[in-house]
XYZ file of C-alpha atoms in Angstrom:
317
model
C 0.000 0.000 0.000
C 1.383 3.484 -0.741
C 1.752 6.166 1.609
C -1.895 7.788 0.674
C -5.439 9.253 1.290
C -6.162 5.640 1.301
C -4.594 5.248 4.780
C -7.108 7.922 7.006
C -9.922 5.709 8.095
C -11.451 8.917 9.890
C -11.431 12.120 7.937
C -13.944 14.329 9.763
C -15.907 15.214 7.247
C -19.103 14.280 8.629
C -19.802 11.783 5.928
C -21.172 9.122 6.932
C -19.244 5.607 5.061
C -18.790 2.228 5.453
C -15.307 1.731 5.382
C -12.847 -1.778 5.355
C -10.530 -1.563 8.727
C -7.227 -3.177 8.244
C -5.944 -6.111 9.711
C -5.215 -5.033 13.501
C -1.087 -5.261 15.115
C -0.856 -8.854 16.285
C -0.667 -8.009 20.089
C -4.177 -6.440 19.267
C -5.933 -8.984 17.800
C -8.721 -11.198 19.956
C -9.759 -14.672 19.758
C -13.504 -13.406 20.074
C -14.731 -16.600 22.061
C -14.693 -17.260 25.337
C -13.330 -15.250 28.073
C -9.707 -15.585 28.597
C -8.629 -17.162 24.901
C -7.377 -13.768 23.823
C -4.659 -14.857 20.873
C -1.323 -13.694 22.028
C 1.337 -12.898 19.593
C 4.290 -12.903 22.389
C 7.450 -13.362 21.128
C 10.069 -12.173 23.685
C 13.464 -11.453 23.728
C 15.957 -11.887 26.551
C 19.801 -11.954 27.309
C 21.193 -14.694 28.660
C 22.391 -12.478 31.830
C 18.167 -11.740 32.511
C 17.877 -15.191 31.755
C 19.949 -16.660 34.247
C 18.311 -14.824 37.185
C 14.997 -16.266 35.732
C 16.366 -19.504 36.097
C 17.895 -18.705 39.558
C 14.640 -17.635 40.758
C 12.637 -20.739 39.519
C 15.605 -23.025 41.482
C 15.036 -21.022 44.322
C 11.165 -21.044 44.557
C 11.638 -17.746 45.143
C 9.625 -14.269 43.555
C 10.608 -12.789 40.679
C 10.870 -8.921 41.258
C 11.310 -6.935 37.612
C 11.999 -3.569 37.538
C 12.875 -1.566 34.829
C 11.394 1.128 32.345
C 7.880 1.141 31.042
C 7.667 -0.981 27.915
C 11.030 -3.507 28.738
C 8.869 -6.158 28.804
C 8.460 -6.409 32.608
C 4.787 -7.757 32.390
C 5.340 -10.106 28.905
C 8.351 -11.878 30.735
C 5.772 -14.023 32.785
C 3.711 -15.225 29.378
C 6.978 -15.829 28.111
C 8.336 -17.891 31.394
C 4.550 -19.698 31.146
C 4.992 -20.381 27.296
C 8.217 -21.648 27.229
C 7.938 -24.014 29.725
C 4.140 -25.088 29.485
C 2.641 -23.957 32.319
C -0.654 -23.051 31.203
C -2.077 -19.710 31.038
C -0.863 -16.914 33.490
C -3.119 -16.036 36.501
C -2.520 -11.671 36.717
C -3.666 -9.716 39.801
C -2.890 -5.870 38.718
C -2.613 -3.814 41.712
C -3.702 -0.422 42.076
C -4.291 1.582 45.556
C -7.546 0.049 46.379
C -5.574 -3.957 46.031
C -5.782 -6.059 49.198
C -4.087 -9.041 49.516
C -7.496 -11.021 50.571
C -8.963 -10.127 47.114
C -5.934 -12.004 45.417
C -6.764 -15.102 47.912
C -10.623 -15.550 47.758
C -13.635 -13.501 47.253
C -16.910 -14.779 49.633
C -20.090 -13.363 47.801
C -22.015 -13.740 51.496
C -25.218 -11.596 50.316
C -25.659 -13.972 47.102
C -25.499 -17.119 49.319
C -27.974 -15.121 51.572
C -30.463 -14.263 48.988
C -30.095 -17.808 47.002
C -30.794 -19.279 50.949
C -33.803 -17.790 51.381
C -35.561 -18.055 47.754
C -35.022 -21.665 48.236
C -36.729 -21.620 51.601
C -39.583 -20.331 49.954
C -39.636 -23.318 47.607
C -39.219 -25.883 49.909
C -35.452 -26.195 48.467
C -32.110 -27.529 50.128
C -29.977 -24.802 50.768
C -27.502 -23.854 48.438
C -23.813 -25.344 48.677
C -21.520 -22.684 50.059
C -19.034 -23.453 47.197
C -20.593 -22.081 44.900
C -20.122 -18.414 46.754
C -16.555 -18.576 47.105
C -14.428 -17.993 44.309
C -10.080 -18.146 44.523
C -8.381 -15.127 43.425
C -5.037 -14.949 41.600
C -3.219 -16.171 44.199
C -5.238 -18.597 45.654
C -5.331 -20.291 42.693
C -2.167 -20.256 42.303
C -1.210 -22.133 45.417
C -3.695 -25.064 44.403
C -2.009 -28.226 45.039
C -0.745 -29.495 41.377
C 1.714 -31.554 39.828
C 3.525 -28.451 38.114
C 3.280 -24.680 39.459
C 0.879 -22.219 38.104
C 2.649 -18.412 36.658
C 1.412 -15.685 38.926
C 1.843 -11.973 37.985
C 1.487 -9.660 40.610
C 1.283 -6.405 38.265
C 2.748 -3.130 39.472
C 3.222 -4.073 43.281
C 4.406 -0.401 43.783
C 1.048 1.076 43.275
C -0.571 -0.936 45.919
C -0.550 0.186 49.936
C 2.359 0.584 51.700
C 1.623 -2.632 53.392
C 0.734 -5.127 50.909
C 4.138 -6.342 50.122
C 4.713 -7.006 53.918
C 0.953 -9.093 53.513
C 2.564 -11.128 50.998
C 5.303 -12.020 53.086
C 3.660 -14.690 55.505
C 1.958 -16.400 52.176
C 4.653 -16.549 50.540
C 6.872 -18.215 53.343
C 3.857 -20.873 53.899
C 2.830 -21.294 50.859
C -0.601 -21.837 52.275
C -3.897 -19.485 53.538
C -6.954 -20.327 55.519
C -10.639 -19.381 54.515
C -12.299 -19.138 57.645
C -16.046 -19.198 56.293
C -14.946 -23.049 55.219
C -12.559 -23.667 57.888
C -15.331 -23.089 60.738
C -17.983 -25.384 58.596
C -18.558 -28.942 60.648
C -17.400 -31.902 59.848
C -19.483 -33.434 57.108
C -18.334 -30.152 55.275
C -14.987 -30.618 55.689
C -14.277 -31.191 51.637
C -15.846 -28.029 49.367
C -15.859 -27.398 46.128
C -14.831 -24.041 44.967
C -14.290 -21.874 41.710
C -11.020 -20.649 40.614
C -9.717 -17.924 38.738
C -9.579 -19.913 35.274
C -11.427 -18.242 33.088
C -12.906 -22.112 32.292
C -15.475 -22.002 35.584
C -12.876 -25.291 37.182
C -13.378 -26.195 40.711
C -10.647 -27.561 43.318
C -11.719 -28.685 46.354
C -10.917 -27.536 49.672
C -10.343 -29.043 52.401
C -10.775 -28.001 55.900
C -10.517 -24.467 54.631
C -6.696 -24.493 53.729
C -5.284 -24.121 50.518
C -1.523 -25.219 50.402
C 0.318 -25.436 47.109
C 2.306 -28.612 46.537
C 4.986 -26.700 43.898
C 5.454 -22.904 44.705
C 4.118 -20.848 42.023
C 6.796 -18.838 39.637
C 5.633 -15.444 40.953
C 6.586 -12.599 38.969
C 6.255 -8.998 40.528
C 6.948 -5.712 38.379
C 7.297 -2.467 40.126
C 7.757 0.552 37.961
C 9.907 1.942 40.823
C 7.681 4.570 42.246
C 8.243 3.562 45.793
C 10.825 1.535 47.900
C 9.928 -2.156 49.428
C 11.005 -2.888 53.123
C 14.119 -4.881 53.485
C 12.230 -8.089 55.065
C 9.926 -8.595 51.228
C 13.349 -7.503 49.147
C 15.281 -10.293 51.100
C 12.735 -12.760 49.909
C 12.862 -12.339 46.211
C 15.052 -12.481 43.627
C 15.697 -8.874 41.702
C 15.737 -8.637 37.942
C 16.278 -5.271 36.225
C 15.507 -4.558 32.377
C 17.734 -2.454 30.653
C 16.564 -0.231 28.033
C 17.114 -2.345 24.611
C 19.687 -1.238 22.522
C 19.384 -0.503 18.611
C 20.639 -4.151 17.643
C 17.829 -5.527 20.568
C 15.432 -2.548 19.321
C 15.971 -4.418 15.393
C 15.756 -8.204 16.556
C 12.002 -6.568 18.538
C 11.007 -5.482 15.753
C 11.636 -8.024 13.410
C 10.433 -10.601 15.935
C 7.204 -8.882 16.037
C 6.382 -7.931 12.416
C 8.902 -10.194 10.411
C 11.774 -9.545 8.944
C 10.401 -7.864 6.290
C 9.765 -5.007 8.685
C 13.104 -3.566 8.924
C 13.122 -2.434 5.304
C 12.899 1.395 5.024
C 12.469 2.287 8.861
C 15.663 3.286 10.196
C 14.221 6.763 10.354
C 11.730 5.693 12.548
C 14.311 3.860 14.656
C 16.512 7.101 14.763
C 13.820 9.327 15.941
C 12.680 7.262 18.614
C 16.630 6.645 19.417
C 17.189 10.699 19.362
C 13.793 10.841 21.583
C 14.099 8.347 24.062
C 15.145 9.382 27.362
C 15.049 7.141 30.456
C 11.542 6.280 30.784
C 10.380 8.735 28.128
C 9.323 6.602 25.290
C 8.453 2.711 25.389
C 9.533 -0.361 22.801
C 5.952 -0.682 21.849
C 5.556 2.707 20.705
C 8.053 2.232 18.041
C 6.806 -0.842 16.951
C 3.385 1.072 16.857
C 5.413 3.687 14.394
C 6.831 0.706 12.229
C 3.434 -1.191 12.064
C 1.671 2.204 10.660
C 4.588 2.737 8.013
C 4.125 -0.439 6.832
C 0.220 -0.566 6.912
C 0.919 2.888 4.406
C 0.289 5.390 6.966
C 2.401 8.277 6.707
C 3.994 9.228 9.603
C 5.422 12.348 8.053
C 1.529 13.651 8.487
C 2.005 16.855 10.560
C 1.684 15.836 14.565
C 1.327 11.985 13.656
C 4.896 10.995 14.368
C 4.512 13.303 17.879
C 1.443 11.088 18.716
C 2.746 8.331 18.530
C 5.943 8.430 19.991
C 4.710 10.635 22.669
C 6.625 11.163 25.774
C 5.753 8.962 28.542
C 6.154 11.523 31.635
C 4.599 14.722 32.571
C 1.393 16.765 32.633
C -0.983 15.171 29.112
């Protein structure tokens, strides 16, 4: 496609049209069926120094803390670690100010169970099974029992409270956590059925209200480095920091993403973002936003376009 009219989907004209939309970047394209079967174009490049502290952290059973710059690939490194080494799909608990580390274990919809009780009173019905109320969070479902460990990806830790990584600390030692609402049930109810945080609707059962993993899970924590962590939750993980990728990395991203093919024609685009890119400034995935439109025809050279999309990450919008 040449670098055209053809190219400006939108022209504000007010004219109404029916127009054909492109194919989308591959790390925006959906699978369209059920939840959680998004179709993930991944690929992911590491050095072999990053690498080995993976490693050393899977050995250790120990958390995986990534820091780095926004867009080093802090959050794709644990779809890469689950990928690689088959561990099914990653369970992600994004933190933000409000995050609390029971939400991550188990949520306990009490009023649902409350109203389901009573409009099977009125029908002469057995009372609901409490099971089907309680529902594992990230975390909790990653410390079911199994014969290989689930990825967890504890998203921007550094945005939570001051005291959530502390929280973490005792779970992460045990390995284990208690639900009380099951662990005071009698007996007979010792072994309930729950839902997890698979997308699929699964059930594990619980037993006696404790759920303690057989494998650790490969945690993986990013921070964007807005805040310190205490001493006791730093000692207890492993640290990984991305470094910026340099212009040979920057070329092997892009042709990883978009084929080889890519490369042809867009060193200015690499240059500019080079020239721009100041620590934490500008991201990987805005460049390969810029490449992706020069080779879909767009031209960048449009006056402002370029700006917008390699936009500078900091600062007042």
């Amino acid at each position: 496609m040449t670098q055209n009219d053809g190219w400006r989907l939108f022209r504000g004209d007010r004219t109404p049209r029916e127009v054909e939309f492109p194919e989308a970047p591959p790390w925006r394209q959906f699978a369209g069926g059920a939840p959680g079967t998004r179709v993930r174009h991944r690929p992911y490049l590491i050095g072999r120094t990053e690498a080995d502290v993976v490693s050393a952290a899977l050995h250790l059973r120990r958390p995986l803390l990534v820091t780095g710059h926004p867009g080093t690939g802090k959050s794709s490194l644990a779809h890469a670690v689950a990928h690689e080494l088959s561990l099914g799909p990653v369970l992600q608990w994004p933190v933000n100010s409000r995050s609390v580390l029971k939400d991550a274990l188990y949520g306990y919809d009490a009023i649902g169970r409350l109203r389901e009780t009573h409009l099977r009173q009125e029908h002469g019905s057995p009372e609901p099974d409490i099971g089907t109320f309680v529902r594992l969070g990230p975390l909790g479902t990653a410390l079911v029992p199994g014969r290989r460990p689930r990825v967890l990806l504890v998203d921007e830790l550094d945005k939570g409270d001051v005291d959530l990584p502390n929280d973490l600390l005792t779970v992460f030692e045990e390995g284990e956590f208690e639900i009380p609402e099951l662990s005071r049930l009698p007996e007979a109810q010792s072994e309930v059925p729950v839902l997890t945080h698979d997308p699929d609707g699964g059930r594990v059962t619980v037993h006696r209200g404790v759920v303690r993993c057989r494998e650790f899970p490969v945690v993986v924590i990013t921070s964007n480095g807005e805040r310190d962590f205490p001493p006791a939750f730093l000692r207890r993980c492993v640290r990984l920091d991305l470094p910026d990728p340099d212009e040979e990395r920057l070329r092997d991203i892009v042709a990883a993403h978009l084929g080889d093919g890519a490369l042809d024609g867009v060193d200015d685009l690499l240059h500019a973002f080079l020239n721009r890119r100041a620590p934490g400034e500008l991201a990987t995935d805005q460049l390969l936003n810029a490449v992706f439109l020069r080779k879909g025809g767009v031209n960048l050279n449009a006056e402002g376009l370029l700006d917008a999309v390699l936009h500078r990450l900091g600062g007042s919008v």
